[in-house]
Structures are given as C-alpha cells and as structure tokens.
Amino acid sequence: MRHPQYQAWYTLPQTTFSKRSAVVIGAGLAGAAAAYALAKRDWQVTVIERHSSSAKEASGIAAGVVAPRSSAWHHSDGGFYLHAYRYTLDILEKLSVKFNRCGVIQLARNAKDEDRQIKLLGTIPQDNSFAYQVGAQEASLLSGVALQHGGIVYPQGGYLNPKNFCDVMLDSKNIDVVFSNEAIYLQRVDVNSDWHITNNKGEILMKTPVVIIANSGAASSFSQSHWLPLVKIRGQVSCSPAKALTKQLSVVLCHTGYLTPAENDIHIFGASFQRERLGTELSNADDLDNIRRINEFAPQIAAELANDVTGQHAALRAATTDRLPCIGPLPDVEHFAREGRYHPGLFVSTGFATRGIIAAPLAGEMLAAMVNREQLPLPQDIIDALNPARFLIRRLRRGLPLSP
C-alpha cells in the first residue's frame, strides 16, 4: 500500500488529448499490443520499427509459451502475471492467431518445489480449468513421455508464434506501420506542443501528442528515459527434428526452460539466459545448454534430441532490476521530486524479459486505458508496482539523488 506521503509521486497524469493519434516505437509484442489496444478505441496509430518487418528481435522466436509465471499470485508481481495470462487467453479467443492450446505443465524441480506449488495453488480459488497439480505418474500420462516429477497443469495454455501474434494485432485499418526507420530523438517545443520524433538524420518522422516507447532494451536510449534500469539478457532458442519417442509429447513442458510438442516434425526449446555475453549470433554452446535444461526433467527426450540440435533464434531481452516490467507514463526526472510531474503523453512498455507473450497484451490494454482516461484494468497496488516512476520513488525515499 502506498504511503500518503508519496501519493503525489504515484498520481498518474490525467491528460486530455486534442487529437486521437499516437505513435508506438517498436513492432515487437509490446509495441503491437499497445497499437492494437489503441486502434480498437479508434485511435489512429503509427508504429515506427527500425527493422524491415515485425518481431525481429526478442519476439522473433519460432514458438513461445502461453502460461502464467508460477510465483506468489497474491503479491503484486505474481498478481500481474495472473491477470495478464487470463487477459491473453481472452484476446487469443478474439483474434485469428495460430495458437496451439495443447496445455502446459510447469514441472516441479524436486519434492520441496512440489510443496511450494501446492501452497501456490492454495492462494487462488480452486478451478481445474485454470490450473491443478499432478504427480509424476499423472504428468507422464498427460504429456505422453516419462517424467521424473509432477507439476502444475495449465490446461488452457499452449504455444504460439510471436511474429504471427504481432502481425495479427497490427492488422488494423487504424494502424500504419513504418518499417526500416529508427526513432532516435523525442522533443517538444513546449508543454502544449506535440512530440517530434526524429531519426538519426535529423528528419522529423512524426508529430504526435502521444508516444509509447515499446522497443525493448532500446527504450532507455532516449533522453527522457535514459534512467530506466533495464538489463539486457541474451537468450537463444534451439530446435531439433522429432524422433519416434519425442513425437509422443502432447503438451508444453516447462522447467528451467521449455519444450514444445513437435510441429511439422520440429521441436522448439530453450531458452538460454546470459547476462555476460550480449551478442546475437547463434551459439553451439547455447544449444548444448538448452539440451542440458531438458535433461534435468526428461533425460530420455534430451538424449533423443541432442544429436541433431541447431540454433533457431538468438536475441537480447530486456528485464528490469526488480524483475517487473515498466508500464505507464514516464516521469519527468527534472521536476519529479518536487512536483511529481510526468511527461505529458509519453509512455513506456518494456522490461518483460521472457514473459512478453502473456504480459504485453495486458500492458497494451493498460496503456490505452490511461491514454483514453478510462478505468484501469488492474488493482491500484499492481499499477503502482508497474509504474516506471517506482525506481525514482525508491531513491527519493532513501534520500538519494535521482541521477545516480
């Protein structure tokens, strides 16, 4: 719960915009979801993407998992992902996304982890259509392969192709996507003017009252957002042809990584997690690391896939130092301590790490509701926990300067 002393810092701006037009920077999951949420409210949206097509970076994996984060759902972080998972399932019902709703099992690592999962499920109303726990024997029967531990089953979960998800969300008469253009600078002449979005040649790409920065780790490249504590994490996804044994797998298995059922006789699995090496070239060592992750929960499958594994996609994912995404208006650092001021019409959606598929759609809905001055789709404690200003507020509470 927020302290009354800090109320002004958490109070979100209530700006009415004269034009229903916005620019979204980035055409990955975060940007596509924000554009979609605004477009369905009849806003005219231009998406600026530096690559030649959508989902070229972290959203470019062949298959990603649709399942909630199995953490404390009664806390702000777990609560957000619980809401986000349900919202993503709802949006997938409405859109023509190629979603394989095969189910997901989040496998326990050991007996202690199984006890943790039991306690976790006890924090929400019992609903077997949402989640339930199984032991090793039932998990093996359900998945079609031998497993050493049970886990939490998400029967409505599954996997999808993130690029397909992006393209479906961007397919709107109210959305114009400008590829092969990079937004470098954001400027305003005065507090009442539009944002001017400029490229590296000094050319103004767009003028607009609303900007949503949704370009992953590059979100902190602007002068207004340079202070965001984003951490870049390399992740590589691997693939391997299905074998007789592995073709029996019928659900997504998650452990320290994930493994999909075979589609077109190919399994997708991963992902590696590296802070030290930030290149995006494919790595044999990462492929072996992904096989190692499978070996932890299904050694027979790992042995079948190990001899024919190749890298599918490597990219840098953006996370934050407190592991929650940044979703909301950007505070004006210069005037924040005394006035709690936010930049009018400037928002951010980033820091999803490995959870962009389930988190980005609700993030987009939340931002569109803020822009449109609607009731927000989340409880206040979660909105505060996601607010980008939380990092500045923590420094102010400790008596630290806002520019470290």
Tab-separated table of N, CA and C in Angstrom, residues 116-192:
chain	number	residue	atom	x	y	z
A	116	ARG	N	5.849	-26.280	-2.672
A	116	ARG	CA	5.659	-24.854	-2.972
A	116	ARG	C	4.503	-24.659	-3.948
A	117	GLN	N	4.409	-25.546	-4.936
A	117	GLN	CA	3.331	-25.443	-5.913
A	117	GLN	C	1.964	-25.666	-5.264
A	118	ILE	N	1.894	-26.592	-4.316
A	118	ILE	CA	0.631	-26.836	-3.597
A	118	ILE	C	0.212	-25.573	-2.864
A	119	LYS	N	1.147	-24.930	-2.184
A	119	LYS	CA	0.842	-23.692	-1.461
A	119	LYS	C	0.437	-22.586	-2.427
A	120	LEU	N	1.100	-22.537	-3.569
A	120	LEU	CA	0.779	-21.525	-4.573
A	120	LEU	C	-0.656	-21.669	-5.053
A	121	LEU	N	-1.065	-22.875	-5.374
A	121	LEU	CA	-2.434	-23.103	-5.840
A	121	LEU	C	-3.445	-22.792	-4.750
A	122	GLY	N	-3.029	-22.891	-3.492
A	122	GLY	CA	-3.930	-22.584	-2.389
A	122	GLY	C	-4.229	-21.112	-2.225
A	123	THR	N	-3.505	-20.251	-2.941
A	123	THR	CA	-3.736	-18.810	-2.820
A	123	THR	C	-4.814	-18.296	-3.758
A	124	ILE	N	-5.345	-19.166	-4.631
A	124	ILE	CA	-6.402	-18.752	-5.543
A	124	ILE	C	-7.572	-19.724	-5.430
A	125	PRO	N	-8.793	-19.297	-5.793
A	125	PRO	CA	-9.933	-20.218	-5.758
A	125	PRO	C	-9.671	-21.445	-6.632
A	126	GLN	N	-10.068	-22.605	-6.137
A	126	GLN	CA	-9.833	-23.830	-6.893
A	126	GLN	C	-10.616	-23.814	-8.195
A	127	ASP	N	-9.920	-24.031	-9.291
A	127	ASP	CA	-10.539	-24.015	-10.616
A	127	ASP	C	-9.678	-24.866	-11.534
A	128	ASN	N	-10.078	-26.117	-11.718
A	128	ASN	CA	-9.266	-27.036	-12.520
A	128	ASN	C	-9.196	-26.654	-13.990
A	129	SER	N	-10.083	-25.794	-14.439
A	129	SER	CA	-9.988	-25.334	-15.827
A	129	SER	C	-8.870	-24.302	-15.972
A	130	PHE	N	-8.431	-23.734	-14.848
A	130	PHE	CA	-7.330	-22.775	-14.869
A	130	PHE	C	-6.004	-23.457	-14.547
A	131	ALA	N	-5.940	-24.185	-13.429
A	131	ALA	CA	-4.699	-24.832	-13.012
A	131	ALA	C	-4.989	-25.904	-11.982
A	132	TYR	N	-4.200	-26.968	-12.014
A	132	TYR	CA	-4.278	-28.002	-10.991
A	132	TYR	C	-2.950	-28.743	-10.943
A	133	GLN	N	-2.696	-29.425	-9.850
A	133	GLN	CA	-1.422	-30.112	-9.692
A	133	GLN	C	-1.559	-31.602	-9.953
A	134	VAL	N	-0.480	-32.172	-10.518
A	134	VAL	CA	-0.418	-33.618	-10.754
A	134	VAL	C	0.928	-34.138	-10.260
A	135	GLY	N	0.970	-35.419	-9.917
A	135	GLY	CA	2.218	-36.066	-9.567
A	135	GLY	C	2.951	-36.530	-10.805
A	136	ALA	N	4.104	-37.172	-10.603
A	136	ALA	CA	4.945	-37.584	-11.725
A	136	ALA	C	4.237	-38.573	-12.644
A	137	GLN	N	3.504	-39.537	-12.063
A	137	GLN	CA	2.844	-40.545	-12.884
A	137	GLN	C	1.771	-39.922	-13.763
A	138	GLU	N	0.941	-39.057	-13.167
A	138	GLU	CA	-0.130	-38.421	-13.947
A	138	GLU	C	0.447	-37.453	-14.980
A	139	ALA	N	1.515	-36.753	-14.621
A	139	ALA	CA	2.164	-35.845	-15.576
A	139	ALA	C	2.706	-36.621	-16.771
A	140	SER	N	3.243	-37.801	-16.512
A	140	SER	CA	3.769	-38.638	-17.592
A	140	SER	C	2.646	-39.099	-18.516
A	141	LEU	N	1.518	-39.520	-17.925
A	141	LEU	CA	0.377	-39.957	-18.734
A	141	LEU	C	-0.188	-38.802	-19.549
A	142	LEU	N	-0.261	-37.640	-18.916
A	142	LEU	CA	-0.839	-36.473	-19.572
A	142	LEU	C	0.041	-35.984	-20.725
A	143	SER	N	1.353	-36.019	-20.524
A	143	SER	CA	2.276	-35.483	-21.522
A	143	SER	C	2.638	-36.484	-22.607
A	144	GLY	N	2.518	-37.774	-22.291
A	144	GLY	CA	2.882	-38.802	-23.261
A	144	GLY	C	4.323	-39.251	-23.178
A	145	VAL	N	5.100	-38.678	-22.236
A	145	VAL	CA	6.510	-39.056	-22.072
A	145	VAL	C	6.811	-39.246	-20.590
A	146	ALA	N	7.868	-39.998	-20.301
A	146	ALA	CA	8.234	-40.275	-18.903
A	146	ALA	C	8.850	-39.039	-18.257
A	147	LEU	N	8.311	-38.682	-17.072
A	147	LEU	CA	8.789	-37.510	-16.342
A	147	LEU	C	9.147	-37.899	-14.912
A	148	GLN	N	10.109	-37.213	-14.353
A	148	GLN	CA	10.599	-37.552	-13.028
A	148	GLN	C	9.816	-36.867	-11.919
A	149	HIS	N	9.148	-35.776	-12.241
A	149	HIS	CA	8.380	-35.032	-11.236
A	149	HIS	C	7.042	-34.604	-11.826
A	150	GLY	N	6.115	-34.296	-10.937
A	150	GLY	CA	4.845	-33.720	-11.354
A	150	GLY	C	4.961	-32.201	-11.455
A	151	GLY	N	3.817	-31.550	-11.444
A	151	GLY	CA	3.842	-30.095	-11.539
A	151	GLY	C	2.451	-29.515	-11.641
A	152	ILE	N	2.382	-28.235	-11.989
A	152	ILE	CA	1.117	-27.532	-12.177
A	152	ILE	C	0.719	-27.622	-13.646
A	153	VAL	N	-0.507	-28.046	-13.892
A	153	VAL	CA	-1.043	-28.134	-15.252
A	153	VAL	C	-1.871	-26.888	-15.531
A	154	TYR	N	-1.581	-26.235	-16.651
A	154	TYR	CA	-2.400	-25.127	-17.145
A	154	TYR	C	-3.111	-25.629	-18.400
A	155	PRO	N	-4.317	-26.156	-18.263
A	155	PRO	CA	-4.970	-26.822	-19.400
A	155	PRO	C	-5.317	-25.888	-20.557
A	156	GLN	N	-5.446	-24.585	-20.290
A	156	GLN	CA	-5.777	-23.650	-21.366
A	156	GLN	C	-4.531	-23.045	-22.016
A	157	GLY	N	-3.357	-23.389	-21.487
A	157	GLY	CA	-2.121	-22.841	-22.022
A	157	GLY	C	-1.681	-23.556	-23.289
A	158	GLY	N	-0.555	-23.160	-23.794
A	158	GLY	CA	-0.034	-23.775	-25.015
A	158	GLY	C	1.123	-22.973	-25.574
A	159	TYR	N	1.207	-22.899	-26.884
A	159	TYR	CA	2.296	-22.137	-27.501
A	159	TYR	C	1.805	-21.500	-28.799
A	160	LEU	N	2.515	-20.474	-29.219
A	160	LEU	CA	2.189	-19.769	-30.461
A	160	LEU	C	3.455	-19.175	-31.050
A	161	ASN	N	3.326	-18.699	-32.278
A	161	ASN	CA	4.406	-17.999	-32.955
A	161	ASN	C	4.264	-16.504	-32.684
A	162	PRO	N	5.219	-15.884	-31.968
A	162	PRO	CA	5.052	-14.474	-31.607
A	162	PRO	C	4.923	-13.526	-32.798
A	163	LYS	N	5.622	-13.808	-33.883
A	163	LYS	CA	5.500	-12.915	-35.046
A	163	LYS	C	4.081	-12.945	-35.601
A	164	ASN	N	3.497	-14.127	-35.672
A	164	ASN	CA	2.109	-14.223	-36.120
A	164	ASN	C	1.187	-13.419	-35.199
A	165	PHE	N	1.437	-13.519	-33.893
A	165	PHE	CA	0.651	-12.766	-32.910
A	165	PHE	C	0.800	-11.268	-33.173
A	166	CYS	N	2.042	-10.804	-33.375
A	166	CYS	CA	2.281	-9.384	-33.667
A	166	CYS	C	1.546	-8.937	-34.925
A	167	ASP	N	1.688	-9.704	-35.989
A	167	ASP	CA	1.111	-9.311	-37.275
A	167	ASP	C	-0.412	-9.253	-37.220
A	168	VAL	N	-1.017	-10.169	-36.487
A	168	VAL	CA	-2.473	-10.141	-36.351
A	168	VAL	C	-2.906	-8.893	-35.591
A	169	MET	N	-2.191	-8.542	-34.527
A	169	MET	CA	-2.553	-7.342	-33.759
A	169	MET	C	-2.331	-6.071	-34.576
A	170	LEU	N	-1.349	-6.080	-35.460
A	170	LEU	CA	-1.053	-4.884	-36.263
A	170	LEU	C	-1.958	-4.747	-37.482
A	171	ASP	N	-2.725	-5.774	-37.770
A	171	ASP	CA	-3.573	-5.774	-38.960
A	171	ASP	C	-4.877	-5.030	-38.673
A	172	SER	N	-4.832	-3.704	-38.779
A	172	SER	CA	-5.997	-2.861	-38.492
A	172	SER	C	-5.985	-1.660	-39.414
A	173	LYS	N	-7.157	-1.222	-39.797
A	173	LYS	CA	-7.261	-0.032	-40.642
A	173	LYS	C	-6.787	1.217	-39.909
A	174	ASN	N	-6.723	1.134	-38.587
A	174	ASN	CA	-6.296	2.280	-37.794
A	174	ASN	C	-4.800	2.273	-37.483
A	175	ILE	N	-4.070	1.295	-38.013
A	175	ILE	CA	-2.637	1.177	-37.730
A	175	ILE	C	-1.841	1.250	-39.024
A	176	ASP	N	-0.852	2.117	-39.023
A	176	ASP	CA	0.097	2.219	-40.134
A	176	ASP	C	1.484	1.898	-39.581
A	177	VAL	N	2.153	0.928	-40.174
A	177	VAL	CA	3.479	0.525	-39.705
A	177	VAL	C	4.531	1.056	-40.674
A	178	VAL	N	5.492	1.777	-40.131
A	178	VAL	CA	6.594	2.329	-40.921
A	178	VAL	C	7.843	1.532	-40.578
A	179	PHE	N	8.272	0.679	-41.501
A	179	PHE	CA	9.449	-0.160	-41.268
A	179	PHE	C	10.721	0.552	-41.730
A	180	SER	N	11.851	0.015	-41.281
A	180	SER	CA	13.184	0.498	-41.678
A	180	SER	C	13.379	1.973	-41.362
A	181	ASN	N	12.808	2.410	-40.250
A	181	ASN	CA	13.005	3.759	-39.742
A	181	ASN	C	13.240	3.662	-38.242
A	182	GLU	N	14.226	4.396	-37.766
A	182	GLU	CA	14.542	4.329	-36.343
A	182	GLU	C	14.316	5.678	-35.678
A	183	ALA	N	13.510	5.672	-34.636
A	183	ALA	CA	13.294	6.883	-33.847
A	183	ALA	C	14.479	7.061	-32.904
A	184	ILE	N	15.152	8.199	-33.013
A	184	ILE	CA	16.355	8.460	-32.223
A	184	ILE	C	16.115	9.506	-31.141
A	185	TYR	N	15.357	10.552	-31.487
A	185	TYR	CA	15.138	11.656	-30.550
A	185	TYR	C	13.647	11.916	-30.368
A	186	LEU	N	13.286	12.311	-29.157
A	186	LEU	CA	11.937	12.769	-28.834
A	186	LEU	C	12.063	14.185	-28.271
A	187	GLN	N	11.350	15.122	-28.888
A	187	GLN	CA	11.455	16.512	-28.454
A	187	GLN	C	10.080	17.180	-28.480
A	188	ARG	N	9.916	18.179	-27.574
A	188	ARG	CA	8.723	19.019	-27.593
A	188	ARG	C	9.162	20.466	-27.483
A	189	VAL	N	8.516	21.337	-28.237
A	189	VAL	CA	8.860	22.760	-28.206
A	189	VAL	C	8.449	23.366	-26.875
A	190	ASP	N	7.267	23.004	-26.394
A	190	ASP	CA	6.785	23.467	-25.089
A	190	ASP	C	5.814	22.428	-24.558
A	191	VAL	N	5.279	22.652	-23.358
A	191	VAL	CA	4.447	21.643	-22.702
A	191	VAL	C	3.135	21.400	-23.429
A	192	ASN	N	2.736	22.304	-24.298
A	192	ASN	CA	1.472	22.151	-25.001
A	192	ASN	C	1.637	21.655	-26.443
